[in-house]
Structures are given as structure tokens and as C-alpha cells.
Short mmCIF file of C-alpha atoms in Angstrom, two decimals:
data_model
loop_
_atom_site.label_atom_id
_atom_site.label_comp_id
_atom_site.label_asym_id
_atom_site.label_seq_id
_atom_site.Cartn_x
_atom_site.Cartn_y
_atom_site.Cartn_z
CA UNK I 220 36.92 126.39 74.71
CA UNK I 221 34.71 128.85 72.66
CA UNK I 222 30.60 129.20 73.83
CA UNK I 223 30.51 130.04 69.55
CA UNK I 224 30.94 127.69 66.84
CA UNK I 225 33.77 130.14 65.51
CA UNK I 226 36.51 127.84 64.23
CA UNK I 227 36.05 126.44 61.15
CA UNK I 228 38.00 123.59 59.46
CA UNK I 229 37.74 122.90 55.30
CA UNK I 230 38.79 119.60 54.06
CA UNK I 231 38.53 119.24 50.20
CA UNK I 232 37.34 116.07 49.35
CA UNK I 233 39.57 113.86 47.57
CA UNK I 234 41.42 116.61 46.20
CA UNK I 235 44.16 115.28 43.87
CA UNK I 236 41.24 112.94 42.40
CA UNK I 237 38.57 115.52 42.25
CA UNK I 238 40.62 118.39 40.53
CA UNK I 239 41.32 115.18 38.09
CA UNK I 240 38.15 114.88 37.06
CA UNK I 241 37.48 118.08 36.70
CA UNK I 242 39.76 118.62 34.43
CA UNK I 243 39.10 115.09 32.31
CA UNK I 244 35.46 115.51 31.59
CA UNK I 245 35.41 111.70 30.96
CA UNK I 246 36.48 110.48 34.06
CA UNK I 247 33.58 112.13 35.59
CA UNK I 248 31.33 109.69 38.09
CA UNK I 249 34.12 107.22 37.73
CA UNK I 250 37.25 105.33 39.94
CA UNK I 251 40.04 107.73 39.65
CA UNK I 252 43.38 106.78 41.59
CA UNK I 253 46.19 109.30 41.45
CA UNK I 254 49.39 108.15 42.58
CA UNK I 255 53.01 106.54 41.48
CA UNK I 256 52.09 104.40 39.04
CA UNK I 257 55.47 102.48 38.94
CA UNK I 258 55.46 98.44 40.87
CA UNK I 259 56.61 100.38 44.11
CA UNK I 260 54.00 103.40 43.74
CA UNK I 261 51.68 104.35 46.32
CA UNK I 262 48.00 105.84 46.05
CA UNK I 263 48.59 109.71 47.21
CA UNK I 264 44.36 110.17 46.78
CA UNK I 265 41.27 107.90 45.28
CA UNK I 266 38.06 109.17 43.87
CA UNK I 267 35.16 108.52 46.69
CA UNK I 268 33.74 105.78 43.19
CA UNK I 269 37.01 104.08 44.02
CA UNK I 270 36.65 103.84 47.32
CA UNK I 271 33.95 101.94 47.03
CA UNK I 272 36.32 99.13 45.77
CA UNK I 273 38.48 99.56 48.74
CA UNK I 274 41.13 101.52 47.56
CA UNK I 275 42.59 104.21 49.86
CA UNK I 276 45.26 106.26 50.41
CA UNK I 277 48.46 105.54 51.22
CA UNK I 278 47.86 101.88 49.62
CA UNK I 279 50.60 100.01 47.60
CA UNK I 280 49.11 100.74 43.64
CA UNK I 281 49.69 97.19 42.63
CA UNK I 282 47.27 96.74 45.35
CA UNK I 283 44.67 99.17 44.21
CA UNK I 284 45.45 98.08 40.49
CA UNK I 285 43.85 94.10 42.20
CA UNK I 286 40.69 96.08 43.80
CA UNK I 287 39.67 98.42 40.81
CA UNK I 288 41.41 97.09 37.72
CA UNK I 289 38.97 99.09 35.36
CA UNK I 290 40.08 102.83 37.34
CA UNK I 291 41.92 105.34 35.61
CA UNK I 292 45.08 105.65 37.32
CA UNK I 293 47.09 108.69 36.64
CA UNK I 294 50.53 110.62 37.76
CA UNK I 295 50.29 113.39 40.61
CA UNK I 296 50.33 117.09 38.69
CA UNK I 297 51.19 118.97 41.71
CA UNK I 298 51.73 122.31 40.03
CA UNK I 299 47.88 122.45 39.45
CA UNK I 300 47.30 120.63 42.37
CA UNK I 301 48.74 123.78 44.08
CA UNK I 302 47.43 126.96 41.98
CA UNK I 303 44.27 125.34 43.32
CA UNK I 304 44.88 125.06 46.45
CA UNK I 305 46.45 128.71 45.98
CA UNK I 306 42.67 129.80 44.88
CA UNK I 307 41.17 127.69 47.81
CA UNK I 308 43.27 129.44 50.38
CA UNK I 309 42.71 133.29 49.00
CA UNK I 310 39.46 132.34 50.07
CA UNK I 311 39.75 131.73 53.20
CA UNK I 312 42.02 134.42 53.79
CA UNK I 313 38.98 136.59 52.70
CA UNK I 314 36.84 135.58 55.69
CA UNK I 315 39.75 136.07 58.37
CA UNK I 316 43.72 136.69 58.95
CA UNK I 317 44.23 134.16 61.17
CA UNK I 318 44.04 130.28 58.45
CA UNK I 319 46.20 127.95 59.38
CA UNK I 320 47.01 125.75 56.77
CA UNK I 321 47.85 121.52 57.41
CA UNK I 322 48.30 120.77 53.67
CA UNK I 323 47.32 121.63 50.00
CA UNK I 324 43.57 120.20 50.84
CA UNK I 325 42.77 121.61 54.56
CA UNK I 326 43.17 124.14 56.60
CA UNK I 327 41.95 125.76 60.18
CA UNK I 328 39.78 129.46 59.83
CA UNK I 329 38.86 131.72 63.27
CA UNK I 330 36.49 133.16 62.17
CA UNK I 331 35.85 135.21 65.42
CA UNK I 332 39.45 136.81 64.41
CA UNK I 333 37.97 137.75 61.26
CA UNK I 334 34.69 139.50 62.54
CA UNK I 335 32.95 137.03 60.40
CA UNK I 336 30.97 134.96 62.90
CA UNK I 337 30.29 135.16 66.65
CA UNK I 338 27.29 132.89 66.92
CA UNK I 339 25.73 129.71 65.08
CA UNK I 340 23.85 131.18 62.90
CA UNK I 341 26.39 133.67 61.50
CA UNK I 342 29.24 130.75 61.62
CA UNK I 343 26.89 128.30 59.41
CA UNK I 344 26.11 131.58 56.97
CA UNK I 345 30.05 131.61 56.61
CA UNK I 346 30.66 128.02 56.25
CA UNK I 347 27.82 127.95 53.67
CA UNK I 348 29.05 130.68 51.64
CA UNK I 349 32.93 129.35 51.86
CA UNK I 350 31.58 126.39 49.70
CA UNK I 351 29.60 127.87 47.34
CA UNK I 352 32.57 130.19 46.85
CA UNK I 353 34.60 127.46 46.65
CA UNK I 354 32.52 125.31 43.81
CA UNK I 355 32.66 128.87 41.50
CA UNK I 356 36.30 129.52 41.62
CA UNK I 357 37.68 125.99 41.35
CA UNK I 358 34.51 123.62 40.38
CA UNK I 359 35.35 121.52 43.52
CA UNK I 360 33.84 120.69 46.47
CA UNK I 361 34.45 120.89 50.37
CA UNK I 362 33.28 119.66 53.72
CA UNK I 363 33.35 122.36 56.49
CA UNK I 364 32.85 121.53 60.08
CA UNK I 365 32.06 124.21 62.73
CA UNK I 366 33.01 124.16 66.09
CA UNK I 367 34.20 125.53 69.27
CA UNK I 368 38.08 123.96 69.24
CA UNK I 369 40.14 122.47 66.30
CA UNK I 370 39.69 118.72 67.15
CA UNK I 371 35.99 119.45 67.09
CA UNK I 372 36.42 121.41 63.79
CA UNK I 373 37.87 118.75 62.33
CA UNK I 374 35.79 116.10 63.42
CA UNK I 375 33.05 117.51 61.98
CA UNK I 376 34.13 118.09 58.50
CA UNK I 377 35.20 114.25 58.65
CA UNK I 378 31.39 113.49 59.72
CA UNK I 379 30.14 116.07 57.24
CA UNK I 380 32.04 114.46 54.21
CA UNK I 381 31.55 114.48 50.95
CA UNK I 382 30.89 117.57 50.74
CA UNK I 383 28.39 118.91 53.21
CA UNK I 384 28.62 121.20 56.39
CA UNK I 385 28.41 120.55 59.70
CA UNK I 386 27.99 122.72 63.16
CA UNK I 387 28.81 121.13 66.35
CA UNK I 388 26.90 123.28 68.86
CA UNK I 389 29.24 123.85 72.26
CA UNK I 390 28.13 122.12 74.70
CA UNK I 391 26.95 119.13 72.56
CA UNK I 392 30.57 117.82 72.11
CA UNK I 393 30.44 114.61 74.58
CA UNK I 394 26.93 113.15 73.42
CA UNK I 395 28.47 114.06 69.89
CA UNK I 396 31.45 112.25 70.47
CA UNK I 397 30.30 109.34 73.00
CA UNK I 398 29.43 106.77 69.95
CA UNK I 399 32.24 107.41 67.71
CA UNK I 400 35.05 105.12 67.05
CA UNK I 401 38.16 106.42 69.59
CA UNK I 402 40.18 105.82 65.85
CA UNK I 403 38.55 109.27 65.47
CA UNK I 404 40.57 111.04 67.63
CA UNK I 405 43.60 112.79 66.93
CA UNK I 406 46.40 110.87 67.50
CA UNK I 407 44.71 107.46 68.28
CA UNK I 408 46.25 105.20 65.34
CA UNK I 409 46.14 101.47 64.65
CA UNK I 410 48.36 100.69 67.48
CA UNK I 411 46.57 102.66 69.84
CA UNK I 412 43.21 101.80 69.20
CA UNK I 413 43.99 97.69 68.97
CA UNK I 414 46.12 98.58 72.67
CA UNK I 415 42.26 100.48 74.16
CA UNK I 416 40.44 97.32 72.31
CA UNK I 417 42.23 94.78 74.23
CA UNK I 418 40.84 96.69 77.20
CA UNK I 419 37.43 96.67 75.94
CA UNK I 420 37.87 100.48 75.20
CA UNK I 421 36.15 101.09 71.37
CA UNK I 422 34.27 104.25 71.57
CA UNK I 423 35.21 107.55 72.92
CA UNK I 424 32.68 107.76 75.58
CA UNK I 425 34.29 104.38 77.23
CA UNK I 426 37.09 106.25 77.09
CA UNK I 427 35.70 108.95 79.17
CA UNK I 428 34.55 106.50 81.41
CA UNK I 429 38.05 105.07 81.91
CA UNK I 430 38.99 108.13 83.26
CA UNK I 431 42.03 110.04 83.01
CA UNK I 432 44.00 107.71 85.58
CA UNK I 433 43.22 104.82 83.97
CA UNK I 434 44.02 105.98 80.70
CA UNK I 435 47.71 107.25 82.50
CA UNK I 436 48.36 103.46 83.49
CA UNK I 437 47.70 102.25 79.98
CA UNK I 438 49.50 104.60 77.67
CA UNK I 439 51.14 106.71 79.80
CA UNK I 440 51.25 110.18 81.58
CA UNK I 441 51.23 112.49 78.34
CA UNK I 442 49.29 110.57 76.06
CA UNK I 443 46.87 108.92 78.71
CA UNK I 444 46.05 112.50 79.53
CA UNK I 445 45.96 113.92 76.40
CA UNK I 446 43.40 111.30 75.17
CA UNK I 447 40.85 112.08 78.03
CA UNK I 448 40.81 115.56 77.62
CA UNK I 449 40.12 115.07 73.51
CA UNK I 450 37.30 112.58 75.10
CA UNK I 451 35.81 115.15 77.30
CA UNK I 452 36.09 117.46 74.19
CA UNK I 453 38.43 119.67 75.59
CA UNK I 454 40.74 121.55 73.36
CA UNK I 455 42.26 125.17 73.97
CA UNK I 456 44.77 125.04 70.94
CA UNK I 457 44.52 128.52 69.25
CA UNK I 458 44.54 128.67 65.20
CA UNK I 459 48.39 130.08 63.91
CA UNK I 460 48.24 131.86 60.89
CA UNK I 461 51.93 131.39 60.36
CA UNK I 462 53.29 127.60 60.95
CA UNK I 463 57.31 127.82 60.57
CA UNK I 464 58.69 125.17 58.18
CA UNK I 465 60.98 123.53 59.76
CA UNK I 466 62.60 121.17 56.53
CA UNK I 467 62.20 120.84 52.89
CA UNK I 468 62.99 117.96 51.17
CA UNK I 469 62.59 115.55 47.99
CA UNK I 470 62.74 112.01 47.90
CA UNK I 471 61.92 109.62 44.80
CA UNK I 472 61.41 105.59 45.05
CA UNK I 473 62.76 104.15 41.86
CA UNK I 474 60.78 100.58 40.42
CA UNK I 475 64.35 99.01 40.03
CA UNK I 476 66.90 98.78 42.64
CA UNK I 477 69.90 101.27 41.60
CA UNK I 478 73.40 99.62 41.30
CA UNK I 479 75.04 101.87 39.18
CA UNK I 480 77.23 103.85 41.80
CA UNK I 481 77.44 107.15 38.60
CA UNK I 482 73.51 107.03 38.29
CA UNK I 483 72.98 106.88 41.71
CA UNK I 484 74.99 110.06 42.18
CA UNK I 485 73.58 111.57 39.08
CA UNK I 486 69.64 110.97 40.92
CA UNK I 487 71.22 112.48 44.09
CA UNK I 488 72.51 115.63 42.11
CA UNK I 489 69.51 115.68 40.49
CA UNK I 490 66.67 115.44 43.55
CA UNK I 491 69.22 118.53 44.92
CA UNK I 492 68.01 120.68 42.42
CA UNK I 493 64.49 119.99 42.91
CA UNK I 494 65.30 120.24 47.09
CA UNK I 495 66.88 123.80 46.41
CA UNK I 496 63.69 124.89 44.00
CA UNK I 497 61.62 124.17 46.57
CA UNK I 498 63.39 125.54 48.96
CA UNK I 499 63.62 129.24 47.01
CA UNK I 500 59.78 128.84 46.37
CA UNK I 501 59.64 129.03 50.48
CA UNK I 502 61.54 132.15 50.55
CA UNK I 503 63.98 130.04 53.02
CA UNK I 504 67.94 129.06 52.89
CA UNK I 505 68.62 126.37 54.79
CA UNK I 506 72.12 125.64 56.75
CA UNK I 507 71.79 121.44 57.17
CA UNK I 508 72.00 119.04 54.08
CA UNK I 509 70.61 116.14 54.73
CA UNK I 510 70.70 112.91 52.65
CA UNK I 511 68.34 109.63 52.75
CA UNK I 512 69.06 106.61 51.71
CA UNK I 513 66.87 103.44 51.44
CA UNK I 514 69.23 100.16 50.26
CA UNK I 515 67.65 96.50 48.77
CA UNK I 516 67.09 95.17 52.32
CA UNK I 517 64.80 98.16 53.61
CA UNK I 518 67.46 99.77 55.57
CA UNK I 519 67.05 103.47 55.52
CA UNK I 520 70.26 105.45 56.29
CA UNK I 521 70.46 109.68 57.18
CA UNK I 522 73.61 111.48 56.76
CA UNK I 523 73.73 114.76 56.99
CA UNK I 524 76.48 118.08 56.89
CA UNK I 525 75.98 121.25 58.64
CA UNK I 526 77.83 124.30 56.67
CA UNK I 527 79.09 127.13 58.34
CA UNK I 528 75.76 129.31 57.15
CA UNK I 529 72.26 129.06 55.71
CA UNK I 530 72.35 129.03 51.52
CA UNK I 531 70.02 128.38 49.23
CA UNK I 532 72.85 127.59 45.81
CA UNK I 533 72.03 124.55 44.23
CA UNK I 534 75.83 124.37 43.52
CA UNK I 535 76.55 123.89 47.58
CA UNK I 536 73.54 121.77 48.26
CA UNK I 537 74.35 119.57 45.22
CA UNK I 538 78.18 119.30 46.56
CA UNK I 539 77.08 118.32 50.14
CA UNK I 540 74.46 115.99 48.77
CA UNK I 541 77.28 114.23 46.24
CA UNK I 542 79.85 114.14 50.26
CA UNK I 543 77.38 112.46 52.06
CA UNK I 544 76.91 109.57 49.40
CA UNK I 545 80.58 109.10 49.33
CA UNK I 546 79.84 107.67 53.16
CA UNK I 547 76.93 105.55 51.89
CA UNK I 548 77.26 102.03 51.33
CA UNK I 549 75.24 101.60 48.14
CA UNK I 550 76.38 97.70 47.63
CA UNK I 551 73.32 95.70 46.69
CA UNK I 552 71.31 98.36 45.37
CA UNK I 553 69.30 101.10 46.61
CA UNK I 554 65.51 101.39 46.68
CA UNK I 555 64.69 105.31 47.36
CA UNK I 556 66.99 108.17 48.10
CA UNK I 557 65.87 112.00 48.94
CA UNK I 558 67.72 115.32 50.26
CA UNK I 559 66.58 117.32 52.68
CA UNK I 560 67.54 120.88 53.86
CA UNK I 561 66.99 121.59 57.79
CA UNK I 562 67.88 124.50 59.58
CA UNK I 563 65.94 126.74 57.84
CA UNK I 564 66.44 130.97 57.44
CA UNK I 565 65.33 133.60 55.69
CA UNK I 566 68.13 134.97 54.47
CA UNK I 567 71.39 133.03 52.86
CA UNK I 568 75.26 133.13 53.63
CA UNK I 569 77.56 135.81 52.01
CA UNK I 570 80.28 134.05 51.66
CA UNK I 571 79.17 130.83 49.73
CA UNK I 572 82.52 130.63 47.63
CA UNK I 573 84.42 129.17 49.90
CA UNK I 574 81.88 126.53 50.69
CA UNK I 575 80.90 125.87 47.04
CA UNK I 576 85.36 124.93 47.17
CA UNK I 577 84.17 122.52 50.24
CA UNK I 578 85.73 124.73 52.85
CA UNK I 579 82.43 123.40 55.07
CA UNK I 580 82.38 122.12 59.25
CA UNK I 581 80.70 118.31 58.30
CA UNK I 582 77.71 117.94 61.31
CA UNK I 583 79.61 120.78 62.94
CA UNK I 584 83.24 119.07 63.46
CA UNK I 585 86.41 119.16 60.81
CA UNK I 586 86.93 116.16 59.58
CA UNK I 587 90.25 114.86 58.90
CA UNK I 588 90.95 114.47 55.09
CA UNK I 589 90.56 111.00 53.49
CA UNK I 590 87.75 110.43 55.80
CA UNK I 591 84.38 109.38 54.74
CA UNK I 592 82.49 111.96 53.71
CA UNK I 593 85.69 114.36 53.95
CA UNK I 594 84.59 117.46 51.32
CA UNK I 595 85.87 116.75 48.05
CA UNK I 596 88.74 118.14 46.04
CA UNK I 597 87.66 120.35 42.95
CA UNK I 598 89.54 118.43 39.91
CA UNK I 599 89.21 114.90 41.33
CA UNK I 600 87.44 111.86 39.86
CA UNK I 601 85.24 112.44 42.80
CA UNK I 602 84.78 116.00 42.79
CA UNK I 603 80.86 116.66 42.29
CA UNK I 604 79.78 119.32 39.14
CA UNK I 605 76.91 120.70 38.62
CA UNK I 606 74.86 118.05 36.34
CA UNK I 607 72.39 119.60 33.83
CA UNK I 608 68.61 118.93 35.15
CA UNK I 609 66.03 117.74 32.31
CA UNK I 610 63.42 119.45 31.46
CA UNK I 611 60.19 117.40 33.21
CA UNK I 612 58.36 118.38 30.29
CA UNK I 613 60.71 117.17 27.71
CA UNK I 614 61.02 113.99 29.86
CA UNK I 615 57.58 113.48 29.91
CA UNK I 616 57.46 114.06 26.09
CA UNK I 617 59.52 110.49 25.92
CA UNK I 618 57.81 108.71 28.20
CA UNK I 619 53.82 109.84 28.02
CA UNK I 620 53.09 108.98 31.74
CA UNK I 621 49.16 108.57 32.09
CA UNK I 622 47.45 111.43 33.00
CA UNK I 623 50.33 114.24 31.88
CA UNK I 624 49.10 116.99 29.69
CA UNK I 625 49.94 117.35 26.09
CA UNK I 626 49.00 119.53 22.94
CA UNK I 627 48.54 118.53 19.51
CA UNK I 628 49.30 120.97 16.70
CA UNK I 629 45.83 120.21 15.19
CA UNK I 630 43.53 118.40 18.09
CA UNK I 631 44.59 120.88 20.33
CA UNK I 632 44.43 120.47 24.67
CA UNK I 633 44.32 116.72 26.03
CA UNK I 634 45.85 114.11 27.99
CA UNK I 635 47.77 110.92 27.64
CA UNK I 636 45.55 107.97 28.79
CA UNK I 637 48.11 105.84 28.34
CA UNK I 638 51.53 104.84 26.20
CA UNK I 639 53.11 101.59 25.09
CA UNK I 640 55.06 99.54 22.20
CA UNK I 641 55.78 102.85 20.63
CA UNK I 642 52.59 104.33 20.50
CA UNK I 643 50.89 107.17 22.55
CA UNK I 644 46.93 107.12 23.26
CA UNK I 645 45.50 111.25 24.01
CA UNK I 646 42.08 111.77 24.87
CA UNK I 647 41.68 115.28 23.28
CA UNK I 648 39.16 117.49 26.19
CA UNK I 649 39.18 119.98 28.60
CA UNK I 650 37.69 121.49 31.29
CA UNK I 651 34.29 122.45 30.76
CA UNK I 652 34.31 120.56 27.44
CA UNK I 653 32.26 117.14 26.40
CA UNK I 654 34.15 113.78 27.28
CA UNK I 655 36.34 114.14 24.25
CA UNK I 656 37.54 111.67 21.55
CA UNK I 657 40.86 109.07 21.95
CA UNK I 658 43.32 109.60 19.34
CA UNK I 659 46.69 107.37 19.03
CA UNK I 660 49.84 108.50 17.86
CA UNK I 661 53.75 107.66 17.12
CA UNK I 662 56.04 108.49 20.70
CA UNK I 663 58.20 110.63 18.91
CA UNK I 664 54.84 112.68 16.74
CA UNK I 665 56.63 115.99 15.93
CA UNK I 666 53.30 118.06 16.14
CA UNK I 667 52.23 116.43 19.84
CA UNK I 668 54.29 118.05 23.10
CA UNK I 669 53.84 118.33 26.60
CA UNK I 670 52.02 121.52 27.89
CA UNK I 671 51.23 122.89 31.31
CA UNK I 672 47.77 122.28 32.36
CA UNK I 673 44.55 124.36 32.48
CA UNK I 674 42.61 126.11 34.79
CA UNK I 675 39.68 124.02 36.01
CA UNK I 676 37.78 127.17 35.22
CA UNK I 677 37.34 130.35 33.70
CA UNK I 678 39.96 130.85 30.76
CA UNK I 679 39.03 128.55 28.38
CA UNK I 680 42.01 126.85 25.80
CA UNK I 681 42.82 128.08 22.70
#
């Protein structure tokens, strides 16, 4: 534990929402919900005005669609989402070496490493000048808590939310943390808590009082311990600049059960391509394919095939991915399905023609030929080929999801609000611009297309 509130912990609030309205002048001050927007979808992130309505993360949409019918509710657009975050994290880099990234929204700072702060005052000076930084580069704001450990950190850029700052001076952590709801510690879920409120345990300070044997009896040695040392305040964990990936995968949930055994392969080729982009944007190969597959009932299945070396060739990973269905029971229907790549490397396999022919060790062991998920024979009705991926943009250009970015040959930048019985609604604005004027057109409008988005600031649209 640190006598300095040096470790600093940034959590953008509502992120995917915020850099939404941003960007949409018009859904400024209003419920924003960003998420799939199919009957399966699920809310990824929801504007603090929708919150209000109870939506939340992680929340079925048709849900969320009940609480706030009147919110805007618009697709994910993760490659902005991520040249933010990009922007965000430059930043931080600036005030140390040592950030330790959890996601695109959040991330751990030493500032000690960094020779930025060794005492309150300079740590608060740091913290205050992250988010003013912050708010000029992106337009966005960001709650920073201050603190002598990570689990303090973070607890205080919860408390500090939306966007404010707060320092947790050391030695303040137990009266700090006596009244809170245990639910705020890490690791303390829904079970968890409802298990310690049985026992009449709500706050963390009656969970200091428990003490750490009675805590052992309850939930056991490693956890019981765990839990009163995070009561007491106590955490040693250093920040790592560098956290090893240890998978990368795709997965995609599809609003009508699959039963067509060729598109069902054709989605698994497909979300292999996507698996291996992502994987090249890592700088990784990756030696274990793995497959997912979720059927009607809400089974969920995992195959997987280790090859004989890391690659990173969509042509192997696609193969692999097309073997491991062949062992998949798909009778009924199937809800989701996603590919994985574990085993990660930095460097790929020499030799990948004989793999891309299927000369691969399935989990490690031959298998005999003929059996279920045996490799496949090039020339066979089974054999998998490469299948052409669409261009998102050109799908997107067919079906106008709300939210996606467009361009119209004489309104210029906007997005689609929404799409329907052949037509296409835009609102034409921009970043930076007025709340902009609604404009509906034909589906197939030769002179409106689907364009990458712009920057929240700076460079303004031609």
C-alpha cells in the first residue's frame, strides 16, 4: 500500500453513448441506448438520461425498448469507438509508462512510475489536467479516482461519476469504505452479496467486523480472505503496462434460429475472417481454433483443434472453423455461434501449406479418417473454400441500420435514424454542427452511401 495517492484509475462515462452524442448533435441531453438492436440484442452502454428510465447495461433491448420507448437506439460503431479510445490512451501514456488498460473506456495510471505525482496535491493537479485534456482532444468526459491501490482507484472514480475527480487520502480507506454497499467490491456479485445478506452482512465495514475467519467459513478460504483484506482496504497489486492476451474471438447472435446447415457454415466461414482480422490487428498468430456454438434449447457447445503451429491465414482458421462444425449437431436450429483463436504467439508457422491441405493434429491427437471432425478432403462436397466476405459497408448500404453513417452526394455527412418499407430516414449533421435536418430517401438512392465516421473533433467534413 502507497502513503501517496499515486495510482490513478479513468473510467469514461458511458462511453459508447457519449461519443454518440457527440457526434449526433441532436441527441444531445437525451436517452441514447447503443446496442444490438435485433429481438435478441443486448444494451452494450446507455446514456446517464436513460438511465434514469432504468435501462442499463447488459439488459435484453426489448427490455430497454419497454423502459424508454422514446430513446434513440443505435448500432455499436466500434471503429470510432476505438480511434477514441486510441486518443484517450496516448494520453495517459503521456503522464507515465506504466497504464494498464481493462477495456476501450478504463484504464489503471502509476503515476509515481511516471514522475508525475508523489503527493496529494501533485496527484489531484494530474488527475485534473488528465480531464481537461481529455474534454479537448475527444469532447468527452471522465471520472478519475486517486488512490493508494487499484481497488481504491477504482472505487473512487465509481463514487466520483459522472464526470468528476476524486482523491482517497491513505489512511482514510476504512471510514471511506465502512458505509458502502459490499456490491462495491471487486468481485462481490449478485450471488455473493444475497449469500453476506442472508447473514446480515450489507456494508463493507460489517464485513470487516466479520472478520477474516468468519468470512473463510462462509465463502471459503480464497475468497473469504480475499474479501477481508479488500474490506480492510488492503491491496498490493502493482499496475502492468503490458497485459498478455490470452484469446481473440468473434461471436454473433442471430434474431432467427439458423436451420440452414450451408448458411450456417457460410456465418462460421464468415465470423473466421473477422476472428483472423482481429487477430493480425493484435500482432498475434494463434495455434488453437476454437468454435462456439449456441443451439434452440440454450445449449452452448466448444469444439476446438490444435494445429501443429501458431498461424494467423484466414484460409487455415476458416478450414478448422468449417471441421469443427462438421462435429456439431446443428438439428433444431442454432441461436449464436463465434470462433475463437487461443494459444496465442507472436510470430506464425512456416509451413502453413500443409495445414491449409488439413495435414493438422485435431486437440493434439490424429484422428482416424471418417471421424467427426476428421480434416476434410480438398475436392469433396465437404471440403471448406474460402467464401468471399461482404463489404460491412456495402451491407450496411442495403440495410440502413440506425445509427450507421452515410453521405449524400448533395446533403453531405449524416446518419440513418432509421429505415423501413423501402425508405431510408438521414438526419444530415455532424460533429460540432447544429442538430441538423431529417431527410427521407429511396433504399437503393444512387447518390446516398455508407461512409466511415468523423472525428468527434478537430477536422471538420467536407
Amino acid at each position: 500500500m502507497r502513503t501517496a495517492p499515486t495510482i490513478l484509475h479513468l473510467d469514461m462515462d458511458a462511453f459508447y453513448a457519449s461519443v454518440e452524442q457527440a457526434s449526433k448533435p441532436s441527441l444531445r441531453g437525451k436517452a441514447v441506448i447503443v446496442g444490438g438492436l435485433g429481438p435478441r440484442g443486448v444494451v452494450a452502454t446507455a446514456s446517464y438520461e436513460a438511465r434514469r428510465f432504468g435501462v442499463h447495461s447488459a439488459m435484453p433491448t426489448a427490455q430497454a425498448r419497454r423502459l424508454c420507448p422514446n430513446g434513440a437506439y443505435l448500432i455499436p460503431r466500434f471503429l470510432l469507438y476505438r480511434e477514441v479510445s486510441e486518443a484517450v490512451m496516448g494520453l495517459l501514456r503521456e503522464l507515465s509508462p506504466l497504464v494498464e488498460p481493462l477495456s476501450l473506456d478504463e484504464a489503471f495510471v502509476d503515476l509515481e512510475a511516471g514522475g508525475t505525482a508523489f503527493d496529494s496535491a501533485s496527484a489531484r493537479a494530474a488527475g485534473e489536467r488528465l480531464r481537461a485534456d481529455i474534454t479537448a482532444a475527444t469532447g468527452l468526459s471522465g471520472s478519475v479516482g486517486l488512490a493508494g491501490s487499484k481497488m481504491l482507484a477504482k472505487v473512487a472514480s465509481e463514487e466520483a461519476k459522472p464526470d468528476g475527480l476524486l482523491l482517497i487520502e491513505p489512511g482514510t480507506e476504512r471510514e471511506l469504505l465502512a458505509p458502502m454497499s459490499v456490491r462495491t467490491l471487486p468481485g462481490v456479485g449478485p450471488a455473493t452479496g444475497e449469500h453476506l445478506r442472508r447473514a446480515g452482512i450489507t456494508t463493507v465495514g460489517e464485513l470487516a467486523e466479520a472478520g477474516e475467519d468468519e468470512l473463510v467459513r462462509m465463502v471459503g478460504k480464497a475468497h473469504g480472505v480475499g474479501l477481508y483484506r479488500m474490506a480492510l482496504g488492503l491491496d498490493d497489486r502493482p499496475v502492468v503496462a503490458e497485459r498478455d492476451a490470452k484469446s481473440v474471438s468473434v461471436e454473433d447472435t442471430f434474431d432467427v434460429d439458423l436451420h440452414d446447415r450451408v448458411r450456417i457454415r457460410y456465418e462460421v466461414q464468415r465470423l473466421a475472417d473477422r476472428c483472423v482480422g482481429r487477430l493480425r490487428a493484435s500482432g498475434h498468430s494463434g495455434r488453437t481454433i476454437v468454435l462456439k456454438v449456441r443451439r434452440y434449447d440454450f445449449s452452448t457447445l466448444t469444439r476446438s483443434e490444435t494445429l501443429r503451429g501458431p498461424t494467423d491465414d484466414p484460409a487455415v482458421v476458416r478450414e478448422a472453423a468449417a471441421r469443427l462444425l462438421e462435429g456439431v449437431d446443428t438439428t433444431g436450429g442454432v441461436r449464436l455461434l463465434g470462433v475463437g483463436v487461443t494459444g496465442l504467439a507472436d510470430y506464425t508457422q512456416e509451413d502453413l501449406f500443409a495445414q491449409a491441405l488439413g495435414a493438422v493434429e485435431p486437440d493434439g491427437t490424429p484422428e482416424p479418417e471418417g471421424a467427426a471432425g476428421a480434416p476434410a478432403t480438398p475436392g469433396t462436397a465437404e471440403a471448406a473454400v474460402p467464401v468471399a466476405v461482404e463489404d460491412p459497408r456495402a451491407a450496411a448500404a442495403r440495410h440502413w441500420p440506425a445509427g450507421s453513417d452515410v453521405r449524400h452526394a448533395v446533403y453531405g455527412p449524416g446518419w440513418v435514424q432509421g429505415s423501413g418499407v423501402g425508405r431510408v430516414t438521414v438526419r444530415f449533421e455532424q460533429p460540432g454542427s447544429p442538430p441538423g435536418r431529417v431527410r427521407t430517401f429511396l433504399l437503393d438512392d444512387p447518390e446516398l452511401e455508407a461512409s466511415d465516421p468523423l472525428p468527434l473533433v478537430g477536422r471538420a467534413a467536407s
